[in-house]
XYZ file of C-alpha atoms in Angstrom:
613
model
C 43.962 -2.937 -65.018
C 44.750 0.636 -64.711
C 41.654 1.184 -63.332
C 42.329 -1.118 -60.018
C 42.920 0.821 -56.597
C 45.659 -1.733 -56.026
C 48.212 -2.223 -59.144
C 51.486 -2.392 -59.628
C 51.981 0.525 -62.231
C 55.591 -0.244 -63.423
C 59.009 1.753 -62.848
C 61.632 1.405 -65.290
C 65.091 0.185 -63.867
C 67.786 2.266 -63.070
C 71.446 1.759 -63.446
C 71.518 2.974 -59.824
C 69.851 0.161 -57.948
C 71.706 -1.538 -55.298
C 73.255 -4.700 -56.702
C 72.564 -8.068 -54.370
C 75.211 -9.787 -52.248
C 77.495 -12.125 -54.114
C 76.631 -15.660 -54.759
C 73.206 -14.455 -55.272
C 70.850 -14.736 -58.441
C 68.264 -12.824 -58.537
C 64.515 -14.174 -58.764
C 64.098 -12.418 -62.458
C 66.213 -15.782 -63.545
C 63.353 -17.999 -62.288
C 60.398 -16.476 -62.579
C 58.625 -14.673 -65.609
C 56.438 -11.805 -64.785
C 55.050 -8.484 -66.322
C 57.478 -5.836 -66.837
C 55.645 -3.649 -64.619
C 57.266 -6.522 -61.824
C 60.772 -6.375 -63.294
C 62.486 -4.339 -61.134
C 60.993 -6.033 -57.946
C 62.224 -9.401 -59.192
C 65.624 -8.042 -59.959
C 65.286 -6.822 -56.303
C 64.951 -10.439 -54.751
C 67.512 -12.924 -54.767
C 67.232 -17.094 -54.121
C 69.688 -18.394 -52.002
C 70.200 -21.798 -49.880
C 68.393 -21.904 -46.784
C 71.887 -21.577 -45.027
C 73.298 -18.920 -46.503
C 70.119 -16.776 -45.803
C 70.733 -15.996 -42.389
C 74.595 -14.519 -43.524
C 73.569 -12.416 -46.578
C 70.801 -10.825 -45.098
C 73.383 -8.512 -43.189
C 74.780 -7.561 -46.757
C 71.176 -6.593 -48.367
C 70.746 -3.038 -48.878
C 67.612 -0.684 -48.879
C 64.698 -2.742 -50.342
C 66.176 -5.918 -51.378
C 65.069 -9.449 -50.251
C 66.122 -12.883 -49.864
C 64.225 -16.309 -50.388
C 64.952 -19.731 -50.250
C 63.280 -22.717 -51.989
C 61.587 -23.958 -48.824
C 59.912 -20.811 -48.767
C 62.101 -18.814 -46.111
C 61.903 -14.793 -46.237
C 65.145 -12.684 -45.495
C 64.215 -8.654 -45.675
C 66.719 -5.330 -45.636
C 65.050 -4.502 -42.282
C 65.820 -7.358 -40.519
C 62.375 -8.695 -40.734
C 62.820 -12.845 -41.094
C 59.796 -15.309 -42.138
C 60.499 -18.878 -41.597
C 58.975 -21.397 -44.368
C 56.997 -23.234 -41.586
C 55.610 -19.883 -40.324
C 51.367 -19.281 -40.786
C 50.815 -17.143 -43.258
C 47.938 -14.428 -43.812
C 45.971 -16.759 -46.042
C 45.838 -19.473 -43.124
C 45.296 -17.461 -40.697
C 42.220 -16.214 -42.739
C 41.539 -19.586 -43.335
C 41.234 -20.098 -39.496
C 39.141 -17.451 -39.125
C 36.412 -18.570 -41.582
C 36.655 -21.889 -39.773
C 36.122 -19.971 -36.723
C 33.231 -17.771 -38.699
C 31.802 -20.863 -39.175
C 31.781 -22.295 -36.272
C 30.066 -18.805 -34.451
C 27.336 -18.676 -37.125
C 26.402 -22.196 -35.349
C 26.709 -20.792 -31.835
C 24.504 -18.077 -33.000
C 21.914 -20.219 -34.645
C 22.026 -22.471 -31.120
C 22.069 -19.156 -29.437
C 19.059 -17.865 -31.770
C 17.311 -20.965 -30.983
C 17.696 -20.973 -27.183
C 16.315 -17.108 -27.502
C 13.234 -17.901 -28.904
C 12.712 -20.846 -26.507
C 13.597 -18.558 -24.048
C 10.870 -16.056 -24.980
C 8.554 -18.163 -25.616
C 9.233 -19.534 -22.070
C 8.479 -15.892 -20.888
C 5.588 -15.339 -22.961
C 4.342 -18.648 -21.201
C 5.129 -17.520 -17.993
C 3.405 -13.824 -18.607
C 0.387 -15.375 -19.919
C 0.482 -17.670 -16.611
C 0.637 -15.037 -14.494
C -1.841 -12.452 -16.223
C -4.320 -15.622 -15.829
C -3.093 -15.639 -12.379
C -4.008 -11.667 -11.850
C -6.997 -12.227 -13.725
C -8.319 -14.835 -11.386
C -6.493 -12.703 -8.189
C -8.921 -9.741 -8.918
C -11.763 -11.999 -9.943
C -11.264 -13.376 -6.195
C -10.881 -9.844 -4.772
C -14.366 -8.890 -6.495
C -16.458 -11.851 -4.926
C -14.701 -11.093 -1.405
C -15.381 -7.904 -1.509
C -19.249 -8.690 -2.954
C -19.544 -10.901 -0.345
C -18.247 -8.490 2.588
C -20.648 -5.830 1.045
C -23.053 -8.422 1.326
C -22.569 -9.047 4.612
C -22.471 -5.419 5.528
C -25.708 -4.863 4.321
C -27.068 -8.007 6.016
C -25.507 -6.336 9.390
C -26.688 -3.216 8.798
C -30.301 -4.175 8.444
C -29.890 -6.361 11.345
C -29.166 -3.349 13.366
C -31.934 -1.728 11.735
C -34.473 -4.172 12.657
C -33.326 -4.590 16.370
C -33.368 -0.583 16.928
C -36.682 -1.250 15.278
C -37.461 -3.256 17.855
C -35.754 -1.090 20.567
C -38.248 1.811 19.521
C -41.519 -0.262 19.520
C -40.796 -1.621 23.224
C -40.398 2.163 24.430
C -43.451 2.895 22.565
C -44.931 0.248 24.156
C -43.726 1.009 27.806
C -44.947 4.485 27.055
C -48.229 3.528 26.109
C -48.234 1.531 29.376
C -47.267 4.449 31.640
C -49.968 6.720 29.615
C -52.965 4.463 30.680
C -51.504 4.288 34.010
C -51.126 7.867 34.758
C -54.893 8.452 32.997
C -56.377 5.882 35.352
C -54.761 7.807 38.679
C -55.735 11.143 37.410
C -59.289 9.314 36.493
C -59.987 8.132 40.081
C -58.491 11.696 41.558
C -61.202 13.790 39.603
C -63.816 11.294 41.201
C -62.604 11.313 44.315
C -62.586 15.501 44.724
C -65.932 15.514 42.513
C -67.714 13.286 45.625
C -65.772 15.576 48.239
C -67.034 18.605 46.697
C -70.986 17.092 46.646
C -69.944 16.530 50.262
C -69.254 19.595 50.942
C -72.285 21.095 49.430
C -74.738 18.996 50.921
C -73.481 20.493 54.563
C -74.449 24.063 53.688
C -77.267 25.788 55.352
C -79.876 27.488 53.272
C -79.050 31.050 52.566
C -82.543 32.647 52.860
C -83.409 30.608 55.872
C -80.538 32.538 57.815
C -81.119 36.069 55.965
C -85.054 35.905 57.535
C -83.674 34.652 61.079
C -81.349 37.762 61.134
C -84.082 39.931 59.953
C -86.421 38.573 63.200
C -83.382 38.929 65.288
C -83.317 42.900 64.452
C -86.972 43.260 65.205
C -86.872 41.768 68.055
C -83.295 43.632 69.009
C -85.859 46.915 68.145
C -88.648 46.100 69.865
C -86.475 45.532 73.357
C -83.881 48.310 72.887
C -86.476 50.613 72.956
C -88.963 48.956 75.864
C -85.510 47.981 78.097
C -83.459 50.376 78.587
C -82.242 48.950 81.746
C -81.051 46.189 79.941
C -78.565 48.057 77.963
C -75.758 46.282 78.841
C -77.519 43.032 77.755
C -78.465 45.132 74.469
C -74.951 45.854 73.422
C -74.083 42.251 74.181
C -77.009 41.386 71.609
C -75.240 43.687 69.669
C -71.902 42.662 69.782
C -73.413 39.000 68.961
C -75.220 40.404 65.560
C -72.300 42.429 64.767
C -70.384 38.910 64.881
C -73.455 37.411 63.351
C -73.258 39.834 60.356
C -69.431 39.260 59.840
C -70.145 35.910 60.084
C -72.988 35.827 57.089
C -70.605 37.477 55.159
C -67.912 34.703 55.585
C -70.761 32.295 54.532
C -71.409 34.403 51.503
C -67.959 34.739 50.886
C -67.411 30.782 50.904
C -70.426 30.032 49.232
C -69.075 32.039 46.221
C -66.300 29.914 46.691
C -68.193 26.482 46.800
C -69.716 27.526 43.404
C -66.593 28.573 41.794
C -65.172 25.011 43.057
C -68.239 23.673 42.198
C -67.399 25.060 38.162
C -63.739 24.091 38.251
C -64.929 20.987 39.152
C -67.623 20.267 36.588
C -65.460 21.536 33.876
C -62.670 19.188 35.188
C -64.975 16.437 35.170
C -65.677 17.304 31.667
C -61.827 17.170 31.093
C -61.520 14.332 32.646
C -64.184 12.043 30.692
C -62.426 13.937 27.437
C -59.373 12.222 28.213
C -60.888 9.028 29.932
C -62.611 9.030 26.112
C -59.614 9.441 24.248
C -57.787 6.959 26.615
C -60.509 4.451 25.650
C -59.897 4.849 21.867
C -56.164 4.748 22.053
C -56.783 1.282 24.066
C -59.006 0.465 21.672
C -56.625 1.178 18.763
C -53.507 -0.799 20.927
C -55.744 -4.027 21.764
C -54.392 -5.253 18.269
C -50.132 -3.671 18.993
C -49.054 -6.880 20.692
C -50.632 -9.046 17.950
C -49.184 -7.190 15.022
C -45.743 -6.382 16.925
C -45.339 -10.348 17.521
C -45.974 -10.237 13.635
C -43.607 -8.224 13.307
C -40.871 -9.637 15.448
C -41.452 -13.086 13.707
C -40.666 -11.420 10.150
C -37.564 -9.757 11.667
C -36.721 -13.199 13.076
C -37.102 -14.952 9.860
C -35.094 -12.019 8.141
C -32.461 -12.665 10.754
C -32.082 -16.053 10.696
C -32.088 -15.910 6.655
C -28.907 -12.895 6.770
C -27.560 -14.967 9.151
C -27.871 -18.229 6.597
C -26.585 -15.589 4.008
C -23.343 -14.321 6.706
C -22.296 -18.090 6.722
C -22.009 -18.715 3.081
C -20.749 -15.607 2.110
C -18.132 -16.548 5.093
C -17.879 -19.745 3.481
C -17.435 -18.048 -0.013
C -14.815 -15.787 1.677
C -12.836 -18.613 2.872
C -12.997 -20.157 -0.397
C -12.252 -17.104 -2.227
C -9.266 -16.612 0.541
C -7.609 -19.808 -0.678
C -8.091 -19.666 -4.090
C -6.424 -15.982 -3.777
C -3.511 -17.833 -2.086
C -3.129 -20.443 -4.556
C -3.353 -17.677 -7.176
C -0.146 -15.525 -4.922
C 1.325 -18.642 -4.970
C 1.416 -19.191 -8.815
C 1.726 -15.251 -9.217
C 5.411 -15.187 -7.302
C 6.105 -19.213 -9.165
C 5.307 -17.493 -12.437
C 7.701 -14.324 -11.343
C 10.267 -16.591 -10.467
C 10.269 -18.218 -14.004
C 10.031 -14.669 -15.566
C 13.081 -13.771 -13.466
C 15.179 -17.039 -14.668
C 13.573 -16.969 -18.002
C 14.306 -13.155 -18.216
C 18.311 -13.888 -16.945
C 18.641 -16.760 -19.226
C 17.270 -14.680 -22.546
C 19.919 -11.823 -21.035
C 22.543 -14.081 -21.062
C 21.767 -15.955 -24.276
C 21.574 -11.983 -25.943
C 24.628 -11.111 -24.477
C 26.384 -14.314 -26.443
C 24.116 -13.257 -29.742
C 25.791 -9.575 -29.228
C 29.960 -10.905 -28.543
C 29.265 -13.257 -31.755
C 27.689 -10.643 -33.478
C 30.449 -8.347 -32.323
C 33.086 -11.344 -33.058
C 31.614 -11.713 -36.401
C 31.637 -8.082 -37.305
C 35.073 -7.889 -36.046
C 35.932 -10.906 -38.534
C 33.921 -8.876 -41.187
C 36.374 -5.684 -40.671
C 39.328 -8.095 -40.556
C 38.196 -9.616 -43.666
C 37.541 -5.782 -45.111
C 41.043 -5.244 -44.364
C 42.940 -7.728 -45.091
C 41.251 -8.766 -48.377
C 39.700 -6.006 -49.250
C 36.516 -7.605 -49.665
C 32.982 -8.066 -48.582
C 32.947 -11.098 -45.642
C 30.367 -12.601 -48.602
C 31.987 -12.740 -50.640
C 35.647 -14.310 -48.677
C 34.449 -17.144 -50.161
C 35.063 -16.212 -54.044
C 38.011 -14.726 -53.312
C 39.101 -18.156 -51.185
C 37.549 -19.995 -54.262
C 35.202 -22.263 -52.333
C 31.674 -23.233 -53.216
C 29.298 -23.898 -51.148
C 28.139 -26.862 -51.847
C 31.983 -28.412 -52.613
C 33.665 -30.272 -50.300
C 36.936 -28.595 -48.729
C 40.502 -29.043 -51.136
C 43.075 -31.504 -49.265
C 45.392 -29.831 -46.602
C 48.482 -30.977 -48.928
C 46.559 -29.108 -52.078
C 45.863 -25.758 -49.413
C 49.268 -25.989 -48.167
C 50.677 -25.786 -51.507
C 48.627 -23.390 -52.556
C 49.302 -21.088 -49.395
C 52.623 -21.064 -50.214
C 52.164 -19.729 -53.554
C 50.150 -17.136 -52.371
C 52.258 -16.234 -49.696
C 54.887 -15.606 -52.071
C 52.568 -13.720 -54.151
C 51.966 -11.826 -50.995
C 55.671 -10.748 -50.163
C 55.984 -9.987 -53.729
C 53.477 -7.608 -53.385
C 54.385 -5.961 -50.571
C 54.060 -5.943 -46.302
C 51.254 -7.487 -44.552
C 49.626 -5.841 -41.484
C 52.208 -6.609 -38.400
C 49.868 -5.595 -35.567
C 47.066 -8.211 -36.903
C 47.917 -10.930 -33.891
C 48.347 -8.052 -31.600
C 45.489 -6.380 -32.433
C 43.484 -10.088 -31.569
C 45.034 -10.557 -28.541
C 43.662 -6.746 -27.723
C 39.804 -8.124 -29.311
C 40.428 -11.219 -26.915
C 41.529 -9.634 -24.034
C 38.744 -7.047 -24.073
C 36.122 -10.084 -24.836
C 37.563 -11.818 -21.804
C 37.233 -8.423 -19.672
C 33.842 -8.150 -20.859
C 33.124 -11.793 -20.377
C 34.395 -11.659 -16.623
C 32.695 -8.564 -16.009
C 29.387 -10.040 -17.342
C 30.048 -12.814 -14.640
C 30.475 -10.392 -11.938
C 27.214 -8.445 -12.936
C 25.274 -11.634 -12.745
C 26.993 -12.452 -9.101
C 25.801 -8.830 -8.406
C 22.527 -9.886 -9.110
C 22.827 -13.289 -7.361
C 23.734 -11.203 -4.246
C 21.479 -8.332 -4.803
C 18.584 -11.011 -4.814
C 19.763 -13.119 -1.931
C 19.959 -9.978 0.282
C 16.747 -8.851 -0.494
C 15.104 -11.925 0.420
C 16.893 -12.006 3.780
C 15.738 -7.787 3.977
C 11.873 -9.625 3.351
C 12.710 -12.535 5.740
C 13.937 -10.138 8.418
C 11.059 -7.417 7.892
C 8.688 -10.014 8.116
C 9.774 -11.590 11.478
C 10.277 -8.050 13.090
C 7.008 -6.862 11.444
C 4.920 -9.490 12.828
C 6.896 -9.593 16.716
C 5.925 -5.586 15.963
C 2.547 -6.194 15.530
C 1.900 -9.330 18.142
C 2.952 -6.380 20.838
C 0.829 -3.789 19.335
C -1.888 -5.829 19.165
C -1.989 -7.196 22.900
C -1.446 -3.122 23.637
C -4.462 -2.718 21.433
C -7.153 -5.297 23.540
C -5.763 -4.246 26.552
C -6.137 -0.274 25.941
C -9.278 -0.951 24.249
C -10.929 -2.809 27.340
C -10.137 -0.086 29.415
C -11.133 3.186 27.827
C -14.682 1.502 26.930
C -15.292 -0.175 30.023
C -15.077 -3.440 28.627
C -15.371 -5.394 25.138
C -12.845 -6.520 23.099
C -10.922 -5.587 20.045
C -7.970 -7.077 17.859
C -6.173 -5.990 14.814
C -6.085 -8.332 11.591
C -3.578 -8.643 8.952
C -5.774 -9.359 5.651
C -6.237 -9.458 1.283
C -2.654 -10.957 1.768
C -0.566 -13.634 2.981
C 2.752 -11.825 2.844
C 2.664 -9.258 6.443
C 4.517 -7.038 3.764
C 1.911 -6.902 1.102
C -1.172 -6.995 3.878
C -3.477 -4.529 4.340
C -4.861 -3.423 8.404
C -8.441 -4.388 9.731
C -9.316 -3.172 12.812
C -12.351 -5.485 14.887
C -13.754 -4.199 17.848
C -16.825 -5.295 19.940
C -17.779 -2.269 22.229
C -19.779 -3.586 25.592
C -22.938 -4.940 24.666
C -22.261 -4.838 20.922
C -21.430 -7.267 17.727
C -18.128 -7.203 16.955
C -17.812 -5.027 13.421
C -14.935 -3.333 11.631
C -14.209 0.665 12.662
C -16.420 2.412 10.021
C -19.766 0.811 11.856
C -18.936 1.933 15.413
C -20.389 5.490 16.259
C -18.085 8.467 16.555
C -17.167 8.739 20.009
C -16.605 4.526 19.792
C -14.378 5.360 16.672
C -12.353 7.781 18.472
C -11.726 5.740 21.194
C -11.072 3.067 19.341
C -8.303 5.496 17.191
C -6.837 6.456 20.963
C -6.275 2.523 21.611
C -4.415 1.945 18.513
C -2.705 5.212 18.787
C -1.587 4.895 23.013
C -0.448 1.048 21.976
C 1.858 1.500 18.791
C 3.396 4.837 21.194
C 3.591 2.071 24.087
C 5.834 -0.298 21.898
C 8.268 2.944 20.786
C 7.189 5.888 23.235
C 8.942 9.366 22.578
C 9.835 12.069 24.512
C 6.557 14.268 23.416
C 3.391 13.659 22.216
C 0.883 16.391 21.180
C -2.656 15.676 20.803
C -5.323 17.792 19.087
C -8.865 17.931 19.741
C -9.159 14.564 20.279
C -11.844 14.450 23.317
C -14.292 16.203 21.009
C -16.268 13.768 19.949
C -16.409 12.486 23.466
C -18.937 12.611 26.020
C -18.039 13.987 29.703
C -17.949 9.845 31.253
C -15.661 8.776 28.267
C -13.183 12.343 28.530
C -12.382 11.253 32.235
C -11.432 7.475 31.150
C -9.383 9.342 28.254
C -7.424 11.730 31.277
C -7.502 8.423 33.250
C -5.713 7.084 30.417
C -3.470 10.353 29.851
C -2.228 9.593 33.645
C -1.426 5.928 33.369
C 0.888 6.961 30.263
C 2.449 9.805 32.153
C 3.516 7.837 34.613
C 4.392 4.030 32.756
C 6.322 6.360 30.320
C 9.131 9.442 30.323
C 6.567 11.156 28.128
C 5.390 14.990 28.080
C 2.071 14.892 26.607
C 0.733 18.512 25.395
C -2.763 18.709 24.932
C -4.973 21.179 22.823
C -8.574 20.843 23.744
C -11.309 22.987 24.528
C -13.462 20.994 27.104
C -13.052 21.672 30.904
C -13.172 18.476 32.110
C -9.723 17.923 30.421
C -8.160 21.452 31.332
C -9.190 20.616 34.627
C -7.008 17.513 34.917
C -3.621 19.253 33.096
C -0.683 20.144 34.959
C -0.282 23.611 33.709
C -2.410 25.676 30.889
C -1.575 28.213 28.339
C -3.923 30.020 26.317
C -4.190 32.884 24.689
C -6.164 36.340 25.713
C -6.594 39.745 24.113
C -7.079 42.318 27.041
C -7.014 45.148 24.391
C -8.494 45.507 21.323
C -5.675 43.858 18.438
C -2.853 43.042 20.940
C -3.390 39.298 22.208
C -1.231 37.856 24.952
C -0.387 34.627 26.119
C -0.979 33.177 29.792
C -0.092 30.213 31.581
C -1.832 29.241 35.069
C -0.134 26.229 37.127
C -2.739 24.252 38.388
C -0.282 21.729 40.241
C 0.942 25.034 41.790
C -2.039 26.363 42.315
C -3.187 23.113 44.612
C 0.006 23.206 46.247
C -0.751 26.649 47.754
C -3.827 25.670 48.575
C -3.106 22.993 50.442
C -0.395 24.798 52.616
C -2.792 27.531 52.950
C-alpha cells in the first residue's frame, strides 16, 4: 500500500532509458507485474547462461542480466551464480542455528540451577559447619573457664592453708615466748625476796648509832688524852653515818624494786591469764583445721575430677572442631568449583544470549521484522513439520529473484559474522586464559600456604626452645613452652603461652603475678630477637615490676645477649641496680631554673681510671 515504509511507488518510462545489449529480451516479455514494476522489468534482460558472462560488459547504468538457471549479471560487475546461497537460506541457517542455541541455553539454564542449587547445598553445609564450629568454641571455652575457676579456688584454698599454718606457728612461738617471760618474772620475784630477807633492821642500827654518840660524849669529854683515839672514833662514825645513808639510800631502792616487781608480777599473771584463755580457745584449732583441710581435700579432689572431664570435653570438643575445619574448607572447595562451574555455565547463557540477540538484530535487519515473528514471515507453524528441501529450494529461488528485483542485499552480512565470530572466539580464548589465571593464581597460593606453614612452624620450633631455655634461666628454674591452639592450620592458630615458675602449677600468662609475667614477656621477647637479632634494641621500663634479685638475673641476661649477639641494647630505666651495670648513662639535668641539659657519665671509663689509678 501507499502507506508501507518499503514500496515500490512507480516511475513512468522514459524514451531515454538505456536500451539492453542485442540478442536480449527483456524480462517485461515473461513476466507480468504492476506497472509501478514496469520500468524495472524493461530494465532486466534473460539471456542463456553462456552468453551472460559476454553481455554483461555491454550493460549500461542500472540494467541486469538473468538466466533461467537463476544466474545474476549486474552493470557493476557484481555476478551471482544460480548455485550461490541466497539471503533466505542463509536466514534459514540461522533459525536452524537459533534453534539449536535456545537448546544450549535451556541445557545451560538447567546446569545453572543445578549448579546453584549445588551451592546453596554447599552454603547450607558449611553454615551447619560454622554453626557447630562456634557451638564447639563455646563449650571449650566453658570448659577452660571452668577449669580456671576450679584453679583459681585451688590456689585459694592452699594460700588458705598457707595462712592458717603461719597462724599456727605464730600461736606456737606466742606461748613459747609467754612461758620464758613467765619463769623470768618468777625467777627475779624470788631474787628480790632474797634480797630483802638479808637486810638489817633500820631502827635497830639508828639506836646503836645513837649509843655510839653517847658514849663518843661521855669519853671525849672525860679523855682528853685520848684524842687521837677520839678522832679515830670519829672518823669511824663519820664513815658510819655515810654508810647509814647508803643503806637508806638502797633501801629506797629495794622498795622501789620491790613495786616494779609486784606490779610486774601483776603483769605477768595478766598475760599468763590471757595466755591461758587463748590456749584454751586453740585446744579445739587443730581439730577444726584438720576439718578444714579434709573439706579442701574433698573440694580438690572433686575440681580435679571436674579438670579431667572438662579436659576430656576439650579433647572432644578439639576433634569435633577439626572435623568441623575439615568439612568447613571441603564445603569451600565445592563452593569454589560450584561457584566456577555456575561462572562458566553464565558466561555460555550470556554469548547465547548475546548470539541470539545478535540473530535478533540480524533478523531486524534483514527482514525487517520482530525475531517472533521470523517465523510468519518464513511461513512455518509451529506445530508443522518442515516443507521438503526440493519444495524450499524452489521456493528460495523465487524469492531470491523477488529479492534482486527489489533491489541490493546487505554485502558486508558474511563479513560482518566473521567479525561476531572472531570477537566470540577472542572472547572465548580470553575466558580460557582468565580461568588458567585462576588455576595458577590458586595453585600458587597454596604453595605461598604450604611454604608459610613449613617456615612458620621451623620459626616457631626455634623460638620455642629459645623460650624454655631463657625462661629457666631468668626464674631460676621451671619450665615454660609456647602452644599453637583453636586451630589446626599454624596460619589460622592463635598463641598460648604455659609456664610453670619454680615451685608452681603450670598455668597460662594471665595467672602468674606481675613480676613472673614480665619475666615471662622478657623470655619470649630475648628468644624471637635471638632467632632474627638486630643491630639495636631499646627497652623501656621493663625492670619495674621487678624486684632487686630478679633485676640482676635480667642485667645477667642483658650481658649474655651483648656478648652472643652484635647488638647495642639502650636501656631506659629508673632503678640503680640497672644503671649500675650500663656501660655509659645519659640523663637529663636542669642546673638552672627552665634550661635543662643533658649529661652522659662513662662508667666503663670511669673503672678504667680507677683501676690505673
Amino acid at each position: 500500500g501507499d502507506s508501507a515504509p518499503m514500496r515500490w511507488a512507480g516511475v513512468a518510462s522514459d524514451p531515454s532509458d538505456p536500451v539492453l545489449p542485442e540478442s536480449t529480451a527483456a524480462l517485461a516479455q515473461f513476466v507480468q507485474g504492476p506497472a509501478e514494476l514496469a520500468r524495472r522489468l524493461a530494465q532486466i534482460g534473460v539471456v542463456e547462461r553462456a552468453d551472460g558472462a559476454r553481455l554483461a560488459q555491454l550493460l549500461k547504468p542500472g540494467q541486469r542480466l538473468v538466466s533461467r538457471e537463476g544466474d545474476l549479471w549486474r552493470w557493476d560487475g557484481f555476478v551471482v551464480a544460480a548455485q550461490a546461497p541466497t539471503g533466505a537460506a542463509r536466514r534459514l541457517a540461522e533459525r536452524g542455528r537459533l534453534q539449536t542455541i535456545q537448546g544450549e541455553i535451556v541445557a545451560a539454564r538447567a546446569e545453572l540451577d543445578e549448579r546453584r542449587r549445588a551451592v546453596a547445598e554447599a552454603e547450607a553445609a558449611l553454615a551447619a559447619a560454622a554453626s557447630a564450629e562456634t557451638q564447639a568454641r563455646a563449650a571449650w571455652r566453658e570448659a577452660q573457664r571452668s577449669t580456671d575457676a576450679a584453679r583459681d579456688e585451688h590456689a585459694a584454698a592452699e594460700r588458705e592453708i598457707s595462712r592458717n599454718a603461719a597462724r599456727i606457728s605464730a600461736l606456737r612461738e606466742a606461748r613459747a615466748r609467754i612461758a620464758t617471760a613467765c619463769d623470768e618474772a618468777r625467777a627475779a620475784a624470788a631474787d628480790t625476796a632474797t634480797a630483802l630477807a638479808t637486810l638489817a633492821d633500820p631502827a635497830e642500827l639508828e639506836a646503836r648509832l645513837a649509843a655510839i654518840n653517847q658514849t663518843i660524849a661521855a669519853e671525849r669529854g672525860a679523855c682528853a688524852e685520848v684524842r687521837v683515839e677520839a678522832q679515830a672514833i670519829g672518823r669511824d662514825a663519820e664513815l658510819s653515818d655515810r654508810r647509814l645513808h647508803a643503806i637508806a639510800d638502797e633501801c629506797r631502792a629495794w622498795s622501789e624494786r620491790s613495786a616494779g616487781a609486784a606490779a610486774q608480777i601483776a603483769t605477768i599473771g595478766e598475760r599468763g591469764a590471757e595466755a591461758a584463755r587463748e590456749r584454751d580457745e586453740l585446744k579445739d584449732a587443730p581439730r577444726r583445721f584438720a576439718e578444714i583441710r579434709k573439706g579442701l581435700i574433698g573440694e580438690i579432689e572433686t575440681a580435679t575430677a571436674a579438670r579431667r572431664a572438662d579436659a576430656d570435653r576439650l579433647v572432644a570438643a578439639e576433634n569435633a572442631l577439626a572435623e568441623a575445619d575439615k568439612a568447613a574448607r571441603a564445603a569451600l572447595e565445592a563452593v569454589g568449583e560450584a561457584r566456577t562451574e555456575a561462572a562458566r555455565a553464565e558466561e555460555r547463557a550470556d554469548a547465547a544470549k548475546r548470539r541470539r540477540a545478535d540473530i535478533g538484530h540480524e533478523i531486524r535487519e534483514i527482514l525487517d521484522v520482530e525475531p517472533a515473528a521470523a517465523a510468519e514471515v518464513a511461513e512455518l507453524k509451529p506445530a508443522a513439520e518442515l516443507p521438503d528441501i526440493a519444495e524450499v529450494e524452489a521456493r528460495l529461488d523465487r524469492i531470491r529473484r523477488e529479492r534482486e528485483r527489489l533491489g541490493s542485499v546487505n554485502l558486508l552480512a558474511e563479513q560482518e559474522l566473521h567479525d561476531a565470530e572472531a570477537q566470540h572466539t577472542k572472547l572465548v580464548g580470553e575466558r580460557d586464559d582468565l580461568v588458567e589465571a585462576i588455576r595458577r593464581l590458586r595453585q600458587g597460593i597454596h604453595s605461598l600456604n604450604s611454604e608459610a606453614r613449613e617456615r612458620l612452624l621451623a620459626s616457631f620450633a626455634v623460638v620455642n626452645e629459645n623460650f624454655k631455655k631463657l625462661f629457666t634461666e631468668l626464674l631460676g628454674g621451671g619450665t615454660a613452652e609456647l602452644q599453637l591452639v583453636e586451630h589446626d592450620d599454624p596460619l589460622e592458630a592463635g598463641l598460648e603461652i604455659m609456664a610453670k615458675p619454680p615451685g608452681k602449677q603450670p598455668a597460662t600468662l594471665s595467672l602468674l603475678s606481675g613480676g613472673e609475667q614480665a619475666l615471662t614477656a622478657l623470655a619470649l621477647i630475648f628468644a624471637v630477637f635471638l632467632t632474627n637479632p638486630a643491630p639495636i634494641c631499646v627497652l623501656d621500663e621493663v625492670d619495674a615490676s621487678l624486684d632487686d634479685y630478679n633485676v640482676e638475673r635480667f642485667c645477667d641476661l642483658l650481658d649474655e645477649m651483648a656478648r652472643s649477639t652484635e647488638t647495642r641494647f639502650v636501656i631506659i630505666t629508673h632503678n640503680p641496680i640497672t644503671m649500675a651495670r650500663m656501660n655509659r648513662l645519659f640523663g637529663v639535668t636542669m642546673a638552672e631554673r627552665g634550661v635543662s641539659q643533658l649529661v652522659s657519665v662513662d662508667l666503663e671509663g670511669a673503672v678504667k681510671l680507677r683501676e690505673a689509678g
